[in-house]
Short mmCIF file of C-alpha atoms and ligand atoms in Angstrom, two decimals:
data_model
loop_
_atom_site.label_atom_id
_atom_site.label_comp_id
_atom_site.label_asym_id
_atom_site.label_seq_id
_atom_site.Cartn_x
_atom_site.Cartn_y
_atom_site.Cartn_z
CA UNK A 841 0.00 0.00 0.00
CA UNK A 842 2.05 3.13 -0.78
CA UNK A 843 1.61 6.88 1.09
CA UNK A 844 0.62 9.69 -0.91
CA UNK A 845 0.20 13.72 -0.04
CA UNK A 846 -2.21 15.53 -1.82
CA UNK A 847 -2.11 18.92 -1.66
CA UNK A 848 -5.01 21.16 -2.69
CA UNK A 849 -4.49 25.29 -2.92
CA UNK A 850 -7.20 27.91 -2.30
CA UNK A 851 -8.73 27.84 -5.91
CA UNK A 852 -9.43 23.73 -5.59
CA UNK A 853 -11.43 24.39 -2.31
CA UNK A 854 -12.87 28.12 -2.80
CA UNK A 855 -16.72 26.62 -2.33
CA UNK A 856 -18.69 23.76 -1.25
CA UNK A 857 -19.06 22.28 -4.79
CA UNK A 858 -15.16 22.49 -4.87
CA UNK A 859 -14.02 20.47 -1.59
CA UNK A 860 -17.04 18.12 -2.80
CA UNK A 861 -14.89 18.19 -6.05
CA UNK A 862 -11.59 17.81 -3.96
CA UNK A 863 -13.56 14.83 -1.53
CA UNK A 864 -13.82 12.62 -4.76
CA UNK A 865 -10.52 12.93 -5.72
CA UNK A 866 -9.22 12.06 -2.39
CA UNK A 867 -11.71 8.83 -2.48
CA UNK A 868 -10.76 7.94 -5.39
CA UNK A 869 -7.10 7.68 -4.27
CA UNK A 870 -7.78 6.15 -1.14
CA UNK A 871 -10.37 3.84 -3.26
CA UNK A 872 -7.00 2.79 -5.69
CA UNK A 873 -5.35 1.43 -2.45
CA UNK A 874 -3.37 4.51 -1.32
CA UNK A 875 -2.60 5.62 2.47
CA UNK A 876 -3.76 9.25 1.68
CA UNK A 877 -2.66 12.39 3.62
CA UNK A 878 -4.06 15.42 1.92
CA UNK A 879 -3.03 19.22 3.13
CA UNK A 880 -5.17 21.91 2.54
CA UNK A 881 -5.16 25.66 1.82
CA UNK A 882 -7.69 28.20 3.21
CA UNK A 883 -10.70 28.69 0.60
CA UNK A 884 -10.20 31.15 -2.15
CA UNK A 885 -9.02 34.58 -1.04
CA UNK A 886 -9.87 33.86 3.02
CA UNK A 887 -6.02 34.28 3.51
CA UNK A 888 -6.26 37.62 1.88
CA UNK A 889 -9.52 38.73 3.72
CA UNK A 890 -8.28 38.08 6.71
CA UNK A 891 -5.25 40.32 6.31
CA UNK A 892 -7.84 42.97 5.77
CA UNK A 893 -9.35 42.18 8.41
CA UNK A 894 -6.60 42.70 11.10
CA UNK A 895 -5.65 45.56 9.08
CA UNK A 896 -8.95 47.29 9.34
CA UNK A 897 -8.59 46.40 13.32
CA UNK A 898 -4.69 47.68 13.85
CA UNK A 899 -2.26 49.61 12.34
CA UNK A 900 0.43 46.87 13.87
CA UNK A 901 -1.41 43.97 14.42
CA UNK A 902 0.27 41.69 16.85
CA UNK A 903 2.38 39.16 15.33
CA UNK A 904 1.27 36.62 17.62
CA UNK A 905 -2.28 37.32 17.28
CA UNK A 906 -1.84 37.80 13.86
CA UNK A 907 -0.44 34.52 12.78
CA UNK A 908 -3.52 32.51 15.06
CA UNK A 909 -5.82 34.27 12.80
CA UNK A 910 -4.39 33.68 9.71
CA UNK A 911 -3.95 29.77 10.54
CA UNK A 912 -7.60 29.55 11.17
CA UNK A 913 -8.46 29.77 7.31
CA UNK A 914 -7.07 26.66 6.68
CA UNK A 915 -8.90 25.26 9.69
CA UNK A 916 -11.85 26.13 8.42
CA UNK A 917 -11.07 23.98 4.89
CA UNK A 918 -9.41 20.75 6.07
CA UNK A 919 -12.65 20.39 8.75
CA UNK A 920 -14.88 21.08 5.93
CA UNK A 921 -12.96 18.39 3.52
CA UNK A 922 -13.35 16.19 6.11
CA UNK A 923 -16.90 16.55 6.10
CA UNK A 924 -17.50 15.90 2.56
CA UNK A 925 -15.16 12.90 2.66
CA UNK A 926 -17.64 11.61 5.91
CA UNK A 927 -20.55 12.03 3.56
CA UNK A 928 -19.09 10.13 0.58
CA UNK A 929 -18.60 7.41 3.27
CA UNK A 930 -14.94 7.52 4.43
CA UNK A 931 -13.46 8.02 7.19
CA UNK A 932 -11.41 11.22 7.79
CA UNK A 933 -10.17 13.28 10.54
CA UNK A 934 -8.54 16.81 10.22
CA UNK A 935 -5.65 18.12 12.22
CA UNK A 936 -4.32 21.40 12.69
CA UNK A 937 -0.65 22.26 12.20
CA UNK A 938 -0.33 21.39 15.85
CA UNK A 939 -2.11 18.23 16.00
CA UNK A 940 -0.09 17.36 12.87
CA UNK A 941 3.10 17.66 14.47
CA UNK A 942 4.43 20.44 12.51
CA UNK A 943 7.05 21.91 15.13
CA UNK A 944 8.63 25.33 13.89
CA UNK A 945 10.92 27.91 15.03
CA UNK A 946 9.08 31.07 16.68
CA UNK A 947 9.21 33.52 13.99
CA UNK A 948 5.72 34.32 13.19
CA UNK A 949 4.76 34.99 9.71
CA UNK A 950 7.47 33.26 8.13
CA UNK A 951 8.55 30.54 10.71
CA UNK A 952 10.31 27.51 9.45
CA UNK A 953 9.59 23.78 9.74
CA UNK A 954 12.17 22.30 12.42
CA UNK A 955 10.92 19.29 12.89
CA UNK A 956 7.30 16.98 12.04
CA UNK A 957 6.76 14.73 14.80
CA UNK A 958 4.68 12.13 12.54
CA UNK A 959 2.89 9.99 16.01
CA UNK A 960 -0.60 11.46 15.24
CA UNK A 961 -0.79 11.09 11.43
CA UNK A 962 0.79 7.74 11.79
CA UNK A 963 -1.66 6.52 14.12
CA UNK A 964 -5.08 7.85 12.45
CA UNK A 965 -3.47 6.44 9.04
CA UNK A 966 -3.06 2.63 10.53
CA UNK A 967 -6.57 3.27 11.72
CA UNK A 968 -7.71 3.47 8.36
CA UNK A 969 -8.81 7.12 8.41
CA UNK A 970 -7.89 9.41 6.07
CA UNK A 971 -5.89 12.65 7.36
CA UNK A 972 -6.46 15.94 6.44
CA UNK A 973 -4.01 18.55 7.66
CA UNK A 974 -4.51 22.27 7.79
CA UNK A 975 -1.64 23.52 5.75
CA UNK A 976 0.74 26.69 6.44
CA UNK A 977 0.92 26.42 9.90
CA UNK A 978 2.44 24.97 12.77
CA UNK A 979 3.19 25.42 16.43
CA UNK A 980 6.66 26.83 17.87
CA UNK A 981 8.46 25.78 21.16
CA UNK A 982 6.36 27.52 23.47
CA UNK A 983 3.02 26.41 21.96
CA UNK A 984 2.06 29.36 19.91
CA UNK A 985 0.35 28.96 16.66
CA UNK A 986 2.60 30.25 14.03
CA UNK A 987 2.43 30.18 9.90
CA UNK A 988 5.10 29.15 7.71
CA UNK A 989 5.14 32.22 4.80
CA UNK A 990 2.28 33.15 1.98
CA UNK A 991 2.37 30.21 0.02
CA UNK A 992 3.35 27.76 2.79
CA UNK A 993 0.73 24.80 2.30
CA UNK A 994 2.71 23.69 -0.26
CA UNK A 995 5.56 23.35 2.40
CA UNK A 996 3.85 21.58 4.58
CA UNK A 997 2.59 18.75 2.19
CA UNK A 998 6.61 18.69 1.54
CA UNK A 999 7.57 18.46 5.03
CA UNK A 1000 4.86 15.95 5.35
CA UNK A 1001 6.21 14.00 2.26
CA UNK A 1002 9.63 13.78 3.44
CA UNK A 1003 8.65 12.93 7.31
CA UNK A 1004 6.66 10.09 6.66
CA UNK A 1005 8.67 8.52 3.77
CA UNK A 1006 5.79 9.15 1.06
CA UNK A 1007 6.04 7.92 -2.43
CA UNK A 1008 5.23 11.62 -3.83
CA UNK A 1009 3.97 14.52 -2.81
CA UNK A 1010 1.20 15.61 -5.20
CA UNK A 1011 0.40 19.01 -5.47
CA UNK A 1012 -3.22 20.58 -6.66
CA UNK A 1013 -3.71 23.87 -8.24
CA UNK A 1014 -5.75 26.06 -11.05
CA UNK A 1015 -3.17 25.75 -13.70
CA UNK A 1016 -1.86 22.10 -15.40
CA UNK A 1017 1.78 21.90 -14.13
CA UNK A 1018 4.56 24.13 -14.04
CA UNK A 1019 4.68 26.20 -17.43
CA UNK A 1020 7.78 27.97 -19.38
CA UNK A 1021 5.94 31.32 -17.79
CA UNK A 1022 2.42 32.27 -15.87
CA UNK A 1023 0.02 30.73 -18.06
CA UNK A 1024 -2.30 33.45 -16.91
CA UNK A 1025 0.04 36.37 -18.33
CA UNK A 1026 1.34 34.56 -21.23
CA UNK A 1027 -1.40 32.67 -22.79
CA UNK A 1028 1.31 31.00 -25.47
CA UNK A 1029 3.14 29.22 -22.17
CA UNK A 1030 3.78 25.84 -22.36
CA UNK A 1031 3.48 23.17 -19.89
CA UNK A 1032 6.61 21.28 -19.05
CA UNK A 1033 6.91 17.69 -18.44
CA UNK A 1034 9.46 17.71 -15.89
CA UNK A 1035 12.04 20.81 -14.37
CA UNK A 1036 14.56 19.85 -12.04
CA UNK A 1037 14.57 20.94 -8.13
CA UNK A 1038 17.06 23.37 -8.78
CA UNK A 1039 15.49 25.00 -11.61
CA UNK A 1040 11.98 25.09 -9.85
CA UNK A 1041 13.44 26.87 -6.82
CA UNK A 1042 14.91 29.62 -8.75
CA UNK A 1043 11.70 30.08 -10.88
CA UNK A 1044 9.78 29.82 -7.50
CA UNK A 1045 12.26 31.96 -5.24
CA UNK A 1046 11.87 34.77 -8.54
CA UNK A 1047 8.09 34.95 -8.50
CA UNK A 1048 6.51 31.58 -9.90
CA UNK A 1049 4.26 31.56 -6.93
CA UNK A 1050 3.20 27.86 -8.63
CA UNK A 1051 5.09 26.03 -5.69
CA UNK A 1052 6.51 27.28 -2.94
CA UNK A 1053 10.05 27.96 -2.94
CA UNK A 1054 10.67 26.30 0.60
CA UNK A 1055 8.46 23.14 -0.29
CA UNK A 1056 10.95 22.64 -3.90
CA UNK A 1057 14.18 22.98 -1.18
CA UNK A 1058 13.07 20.54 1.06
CA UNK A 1059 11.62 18.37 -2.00
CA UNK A 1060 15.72 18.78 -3.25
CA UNK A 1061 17.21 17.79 0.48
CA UNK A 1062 14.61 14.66 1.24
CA UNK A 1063 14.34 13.60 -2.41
CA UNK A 1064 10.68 13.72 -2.45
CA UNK A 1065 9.33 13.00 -6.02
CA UNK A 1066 6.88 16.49 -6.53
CA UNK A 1067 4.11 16.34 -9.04
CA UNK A 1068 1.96 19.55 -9.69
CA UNK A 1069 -0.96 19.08 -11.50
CA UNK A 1070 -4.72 20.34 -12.04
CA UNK A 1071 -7.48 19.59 -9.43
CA UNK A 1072 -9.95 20.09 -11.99
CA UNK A 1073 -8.41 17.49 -14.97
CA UNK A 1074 -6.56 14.18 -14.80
CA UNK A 1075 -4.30 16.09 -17.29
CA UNK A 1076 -0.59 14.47 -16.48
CA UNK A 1077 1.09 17.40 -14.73
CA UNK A 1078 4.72 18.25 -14.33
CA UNK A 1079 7.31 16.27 -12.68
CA UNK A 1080 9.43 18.17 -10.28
CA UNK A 1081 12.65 15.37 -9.68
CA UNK A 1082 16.52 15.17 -9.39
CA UNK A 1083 17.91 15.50 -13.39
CA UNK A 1084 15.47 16.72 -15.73
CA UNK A 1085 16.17 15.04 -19.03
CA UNK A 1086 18.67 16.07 -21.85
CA UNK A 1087 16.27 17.70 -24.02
CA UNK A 1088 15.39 20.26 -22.11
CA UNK A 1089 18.73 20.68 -19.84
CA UNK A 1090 19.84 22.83 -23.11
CA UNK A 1091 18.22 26.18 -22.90
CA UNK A 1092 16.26 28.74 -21.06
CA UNK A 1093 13.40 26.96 -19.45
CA UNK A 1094 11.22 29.05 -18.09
CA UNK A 1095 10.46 33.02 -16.96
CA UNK A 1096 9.64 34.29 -13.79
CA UNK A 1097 8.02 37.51 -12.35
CA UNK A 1098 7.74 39.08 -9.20
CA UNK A 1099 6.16 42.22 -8.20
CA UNK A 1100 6.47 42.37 -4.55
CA UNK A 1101 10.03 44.07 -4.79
CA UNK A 1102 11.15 47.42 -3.37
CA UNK A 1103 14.06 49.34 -4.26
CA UNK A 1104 16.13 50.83 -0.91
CA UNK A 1105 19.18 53.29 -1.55
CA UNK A 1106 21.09 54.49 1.19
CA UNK A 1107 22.73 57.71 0.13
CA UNK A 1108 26.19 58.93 0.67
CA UNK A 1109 27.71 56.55 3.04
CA UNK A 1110 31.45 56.41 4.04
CA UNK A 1111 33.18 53.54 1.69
CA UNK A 1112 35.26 52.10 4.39
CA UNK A 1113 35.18 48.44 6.02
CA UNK A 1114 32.05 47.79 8.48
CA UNK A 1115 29.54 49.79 6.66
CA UNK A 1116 27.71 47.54 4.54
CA UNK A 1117 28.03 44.71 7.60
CA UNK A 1118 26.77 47.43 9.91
CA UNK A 1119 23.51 47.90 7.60
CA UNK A 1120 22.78 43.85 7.10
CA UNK A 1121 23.46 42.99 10.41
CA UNK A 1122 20.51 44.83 11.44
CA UNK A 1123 18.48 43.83 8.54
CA UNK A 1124 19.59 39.97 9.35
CA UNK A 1125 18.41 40.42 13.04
CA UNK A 1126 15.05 41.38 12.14
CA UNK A 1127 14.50 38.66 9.75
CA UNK A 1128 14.59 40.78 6.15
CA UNK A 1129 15.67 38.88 3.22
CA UNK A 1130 17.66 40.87 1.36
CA UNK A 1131 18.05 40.21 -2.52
CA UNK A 1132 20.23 41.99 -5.22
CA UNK A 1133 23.03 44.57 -3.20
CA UNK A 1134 24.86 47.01 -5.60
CA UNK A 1135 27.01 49.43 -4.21
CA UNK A 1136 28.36 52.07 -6.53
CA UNK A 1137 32.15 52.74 -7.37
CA UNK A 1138 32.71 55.44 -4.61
CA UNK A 1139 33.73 59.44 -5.49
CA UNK A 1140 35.79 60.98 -2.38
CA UNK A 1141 35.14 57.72 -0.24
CA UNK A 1142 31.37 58.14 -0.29
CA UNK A 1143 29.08 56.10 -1.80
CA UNK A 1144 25.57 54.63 -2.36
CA UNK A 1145 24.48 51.29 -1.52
CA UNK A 1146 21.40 49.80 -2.73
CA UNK A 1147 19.38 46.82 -1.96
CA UNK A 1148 15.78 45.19 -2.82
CA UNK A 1149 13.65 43.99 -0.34
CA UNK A 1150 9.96 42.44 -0.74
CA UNK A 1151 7.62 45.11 -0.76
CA UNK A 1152 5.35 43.59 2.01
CA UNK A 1153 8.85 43.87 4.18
CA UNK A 1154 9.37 48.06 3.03
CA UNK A 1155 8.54 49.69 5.94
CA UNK A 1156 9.71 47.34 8.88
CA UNK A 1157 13.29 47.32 6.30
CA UNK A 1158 12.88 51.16 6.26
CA UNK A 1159 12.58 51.32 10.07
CA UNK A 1160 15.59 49.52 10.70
CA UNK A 1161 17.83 51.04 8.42
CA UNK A 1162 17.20 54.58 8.75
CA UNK A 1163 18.72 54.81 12.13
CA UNK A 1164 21.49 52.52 11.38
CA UNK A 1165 22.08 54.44 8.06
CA UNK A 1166 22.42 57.97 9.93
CA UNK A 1167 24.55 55.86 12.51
CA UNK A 1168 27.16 54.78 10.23
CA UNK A 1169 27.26 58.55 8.72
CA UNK A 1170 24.97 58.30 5.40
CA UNK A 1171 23.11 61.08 4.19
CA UNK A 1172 19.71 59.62 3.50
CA UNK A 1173 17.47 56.91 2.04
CA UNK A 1174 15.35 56.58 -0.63
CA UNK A 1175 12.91 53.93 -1.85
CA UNK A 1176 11.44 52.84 -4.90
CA UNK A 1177 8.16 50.39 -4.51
CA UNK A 1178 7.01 50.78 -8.32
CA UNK A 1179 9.49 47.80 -9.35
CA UNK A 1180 9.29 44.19 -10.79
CA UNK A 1181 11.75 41.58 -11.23
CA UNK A 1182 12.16 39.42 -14.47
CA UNK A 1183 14.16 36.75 -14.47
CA UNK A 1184 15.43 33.85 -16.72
CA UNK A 1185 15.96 30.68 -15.69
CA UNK A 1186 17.65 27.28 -16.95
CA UNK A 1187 20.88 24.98 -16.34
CA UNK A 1188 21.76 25.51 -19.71
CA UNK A 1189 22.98 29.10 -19.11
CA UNK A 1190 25.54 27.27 -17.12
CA UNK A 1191 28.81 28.10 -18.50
CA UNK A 1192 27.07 29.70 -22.30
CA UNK A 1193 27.96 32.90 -23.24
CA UNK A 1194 25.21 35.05 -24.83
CA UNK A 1195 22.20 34.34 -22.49
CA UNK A 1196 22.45 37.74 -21.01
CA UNK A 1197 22.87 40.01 -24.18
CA UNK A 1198 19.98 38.12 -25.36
CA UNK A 1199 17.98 38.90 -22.51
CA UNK A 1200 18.96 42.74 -22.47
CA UNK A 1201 18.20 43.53 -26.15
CA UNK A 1202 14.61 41.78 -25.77
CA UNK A 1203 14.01 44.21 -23.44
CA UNK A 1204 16.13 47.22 -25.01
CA UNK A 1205 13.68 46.28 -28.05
CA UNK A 1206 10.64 46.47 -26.15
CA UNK A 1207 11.30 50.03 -24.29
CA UNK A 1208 12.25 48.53 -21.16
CA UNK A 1209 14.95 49.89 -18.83
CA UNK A 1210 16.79 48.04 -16.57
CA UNK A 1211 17.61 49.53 -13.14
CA UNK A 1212 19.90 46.41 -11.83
CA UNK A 1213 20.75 43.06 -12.51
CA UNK A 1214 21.69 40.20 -10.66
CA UNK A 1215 22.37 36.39 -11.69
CA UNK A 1216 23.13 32.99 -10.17
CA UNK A 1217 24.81 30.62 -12.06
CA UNK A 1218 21.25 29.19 -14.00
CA UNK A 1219 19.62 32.63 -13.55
CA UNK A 1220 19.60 35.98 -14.70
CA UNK A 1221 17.24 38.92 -13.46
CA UNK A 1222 16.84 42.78 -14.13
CA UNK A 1223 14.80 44.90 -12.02
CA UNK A 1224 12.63 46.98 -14.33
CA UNK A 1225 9.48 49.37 -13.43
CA UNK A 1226 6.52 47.34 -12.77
CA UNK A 1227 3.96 48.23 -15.31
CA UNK A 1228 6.80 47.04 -17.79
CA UNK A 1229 6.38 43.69 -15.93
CA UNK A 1230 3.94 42.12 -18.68
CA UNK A 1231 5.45 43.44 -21.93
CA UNK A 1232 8.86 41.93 -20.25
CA UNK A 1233 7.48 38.42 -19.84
CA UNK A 1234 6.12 38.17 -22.85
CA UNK A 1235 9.36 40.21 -25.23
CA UNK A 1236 11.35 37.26 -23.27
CA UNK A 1237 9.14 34.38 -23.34
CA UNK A 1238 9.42 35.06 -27.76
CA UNK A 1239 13.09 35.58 -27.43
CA UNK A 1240 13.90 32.39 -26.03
CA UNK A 1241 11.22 30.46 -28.25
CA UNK A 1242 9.61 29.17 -25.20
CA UNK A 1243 5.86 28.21 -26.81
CA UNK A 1244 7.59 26.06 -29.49
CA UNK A 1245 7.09 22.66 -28.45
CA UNK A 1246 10.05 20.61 -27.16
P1 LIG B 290 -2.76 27.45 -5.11
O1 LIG B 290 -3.85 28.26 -4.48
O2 LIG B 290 -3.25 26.19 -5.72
O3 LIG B 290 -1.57 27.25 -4.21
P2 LIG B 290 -1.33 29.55 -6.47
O4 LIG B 290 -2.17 30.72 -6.88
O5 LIG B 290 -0.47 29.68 -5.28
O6 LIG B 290 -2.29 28.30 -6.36
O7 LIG B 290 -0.41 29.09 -7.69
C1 LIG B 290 -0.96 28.81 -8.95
C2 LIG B 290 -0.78 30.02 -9.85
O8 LIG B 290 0.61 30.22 -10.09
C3 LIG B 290 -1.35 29.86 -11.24
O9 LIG B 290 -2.72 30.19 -11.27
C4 LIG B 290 -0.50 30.80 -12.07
O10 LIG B 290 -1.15 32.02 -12.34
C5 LIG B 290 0.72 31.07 -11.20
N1 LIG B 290 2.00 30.82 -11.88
C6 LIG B 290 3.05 31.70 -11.90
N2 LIG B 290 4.05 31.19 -12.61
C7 LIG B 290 3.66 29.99 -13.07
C8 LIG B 290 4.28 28.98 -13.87
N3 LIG B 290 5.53 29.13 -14.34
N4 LIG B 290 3.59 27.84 -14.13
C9 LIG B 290 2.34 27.68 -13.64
N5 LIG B 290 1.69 28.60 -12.90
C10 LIG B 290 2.33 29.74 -12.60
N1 LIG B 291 -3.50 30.30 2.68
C1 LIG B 291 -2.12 30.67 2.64
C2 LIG B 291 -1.89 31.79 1.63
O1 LIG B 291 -2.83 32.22 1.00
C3 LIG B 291 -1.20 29.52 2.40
C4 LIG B 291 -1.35 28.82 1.07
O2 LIG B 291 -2.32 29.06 0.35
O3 LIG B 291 -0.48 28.01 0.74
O4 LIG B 291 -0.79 32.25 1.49
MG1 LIG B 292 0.20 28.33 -3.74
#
């Protein structure tokens, strides 16, 4: 009898007819012999609403507080799903991230998995239930409820995956599989069959909010076979797995976007050792990923130094480094939240010259400006204004001939 995780997003359980929808899948795996652990999303935008929500109540909503309400959207779902599955006639039980065993560190809003103590699920799985496991959350060491990052179900059904040894984590959504761009902005996109973990966690990190970019690292580290596929078609899905085949190692395989980015400059600071580590350090403390850092050739030992950050992370970034940049002598900062980020991505860039200047006169061409670049060694992104974001997916998508078939 093998173990499989289904995971369903908010779009494959945003009403009653869709968890019914989502209750006959699940049967129908458990009906083929399966142990079946599915993970659930909240319904449709409840995530978002209840953002809102605490924003309509607080200025600063309470971290803690904010975090227990946030988990109880997918509380809501998995009980639900549950339901429907008791009505078809099977037996199910949902579990919060607690129940579950989902341990995490403490910091709320983006906490991270330390450990999934498996007892619970184990035990209502050899009693021939079916579990169903409110996704994106978890509890930290001193029992508080905390949530694992937008996005996060999909880490959970990961984590899940990996703890219990499952034969593949399948993951649910609105769109086929993982395709060479959004299929919603880029209606010539083309599904792939498979993408390796490496190249899925660079689209995902830059913006393909498709998987999670945590649940495709832990996928890479536990070796957990990842399919994501359609809740609403038995359509085959892409294969997320070690070595994607030769084919399609050779080339660009896919573009990403992101527009939660924000541009920070600190102006005029002293260009002497200590000053950028004096700036992260603080940034590190409070949690703030930092992404591309470009610090300009200094005139008289003064420079600039700027930095993106996630938009949703502006103003806590913006408190922090203020102080710190009048500290360390700078003369002010700026910001910038009207920007995107475009990136290509694909092991075949590896060690190929000509990737970038291809990238950089599809955009030239199409009127776009780039304000800074960064790459990795299978990725290249430019940081461009955001209502360029569309044209830019689309010039690039054409210049790397990503709808003809491979
Ligand atoms: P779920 O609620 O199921 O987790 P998400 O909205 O988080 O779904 O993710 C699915 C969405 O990801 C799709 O509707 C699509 O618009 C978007 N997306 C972005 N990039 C890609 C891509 N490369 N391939 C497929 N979908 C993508
Ligand atoms: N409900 C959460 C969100 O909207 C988690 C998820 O959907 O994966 O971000
Ligand atoms: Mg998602």
């Amino acid at each position: 009898m093998a173990l499989i995780i289904q995971k369903y997003g908010g779009s494959s359980v945003a009403d009653a007819e869709k968890i019914k929808n989502v209750a006959r899948r699940v049967a129908k795996a458990k009906d083929e012999g399966n142990q079946v652990v599915v993970v659930v999303s909240a319904m449709g935008d409840t995530t978002d609403d209840l953002i809102k929500l605490a924003y309509q109540i607080s200025e600063q909503p309470s971290d803690r507080e904010f975090d227990v309400l946030l988990s109880t959207g997918e509380i809501v779902s998995s009980t639900l799903l549950a339901m429907a599955l008791g009505s078809l006639g099977y037996r199910a039980i949902s579990l919060s991230g607690a129940q579950a065993g989902i341990h995490t560190d403490s910091s709320y809003s983006h906490a991270r998995i330390l450990r999934v103590d498996t007892k619970r699920v184990v035990s209502e799985l050899k009693k021939g239930n079916i579990v169903i496991v409110a996704g994106f959350q978890g509890v930290s060491g001193k029992r508080d409820i905390t949530t694992l990052g937008r996005g996060g179900s999909d880490t959970t059904a990961v984590a899940l995956a990996a703890s219990l040894g499952a034969e593949i984590c399948q993951i649910y959504t609105d769109v086929e599989g993982v395709y060479t761009a959004d299929p919603h902005l880029v209606p010539g996109a083309k599904k792939l069959k498979e993408v390796s973990y490496e190249e899925m966690l660079e689209l995902a990190t830059y913006g393909a909010r498709v998987m999670h970019n945590r649940a495709v690292e832990l996928g890479w580290l536990y070796n957990v076979p990842i399919l994501v596929a359609s809740s609403f078609s038995d359509s085959p899905g892409t294969i997320i797995c070690k070595e994607a085949s030769m084919e399609v190692r050779n080339k660009v395989i896919g573009i990403a976007h992101d527009t939660n980015v924000a541009k920070v400059t600190v102006v005029g600071v002293p260009d002497h050792p200590g000053t950028a580590a004096t700036i992260f350090e603080a940034l590190a403390r409070a949690n703030i990923s930092i992404d591309t850092i470009v610090q300009n050739a200094s005139i008289n030992s003064i420079t600039d130094l700027t930095f993106t950050v996630a938009r949703t992370d502006l103003l806590k970034a913006m408190s922090i480094v203020e102080p710190v940049a009048k500290s360390v002598g700078g003369r002010q900062c700026v910001t910038d939240s009207t920007l995107a980020k475009i990136s290509i991505v694909g092991t075949g860039m590896q060690n190929t010259p000509g990737y970038a200047a291809r990238m950089f006169r599809a955009l030239y061409q199409h009127g776009i400006n780039i304000q800074l670049i960064t790459t990795s060694e299978i990725r290249i992104t430019c940081i461009i204004s955001e209502d360029k974001v569309k044209d830019a997916v689309r010039a690039l998508h054409q210049a790397f001939e990503l709808e003809k078939e491979t």
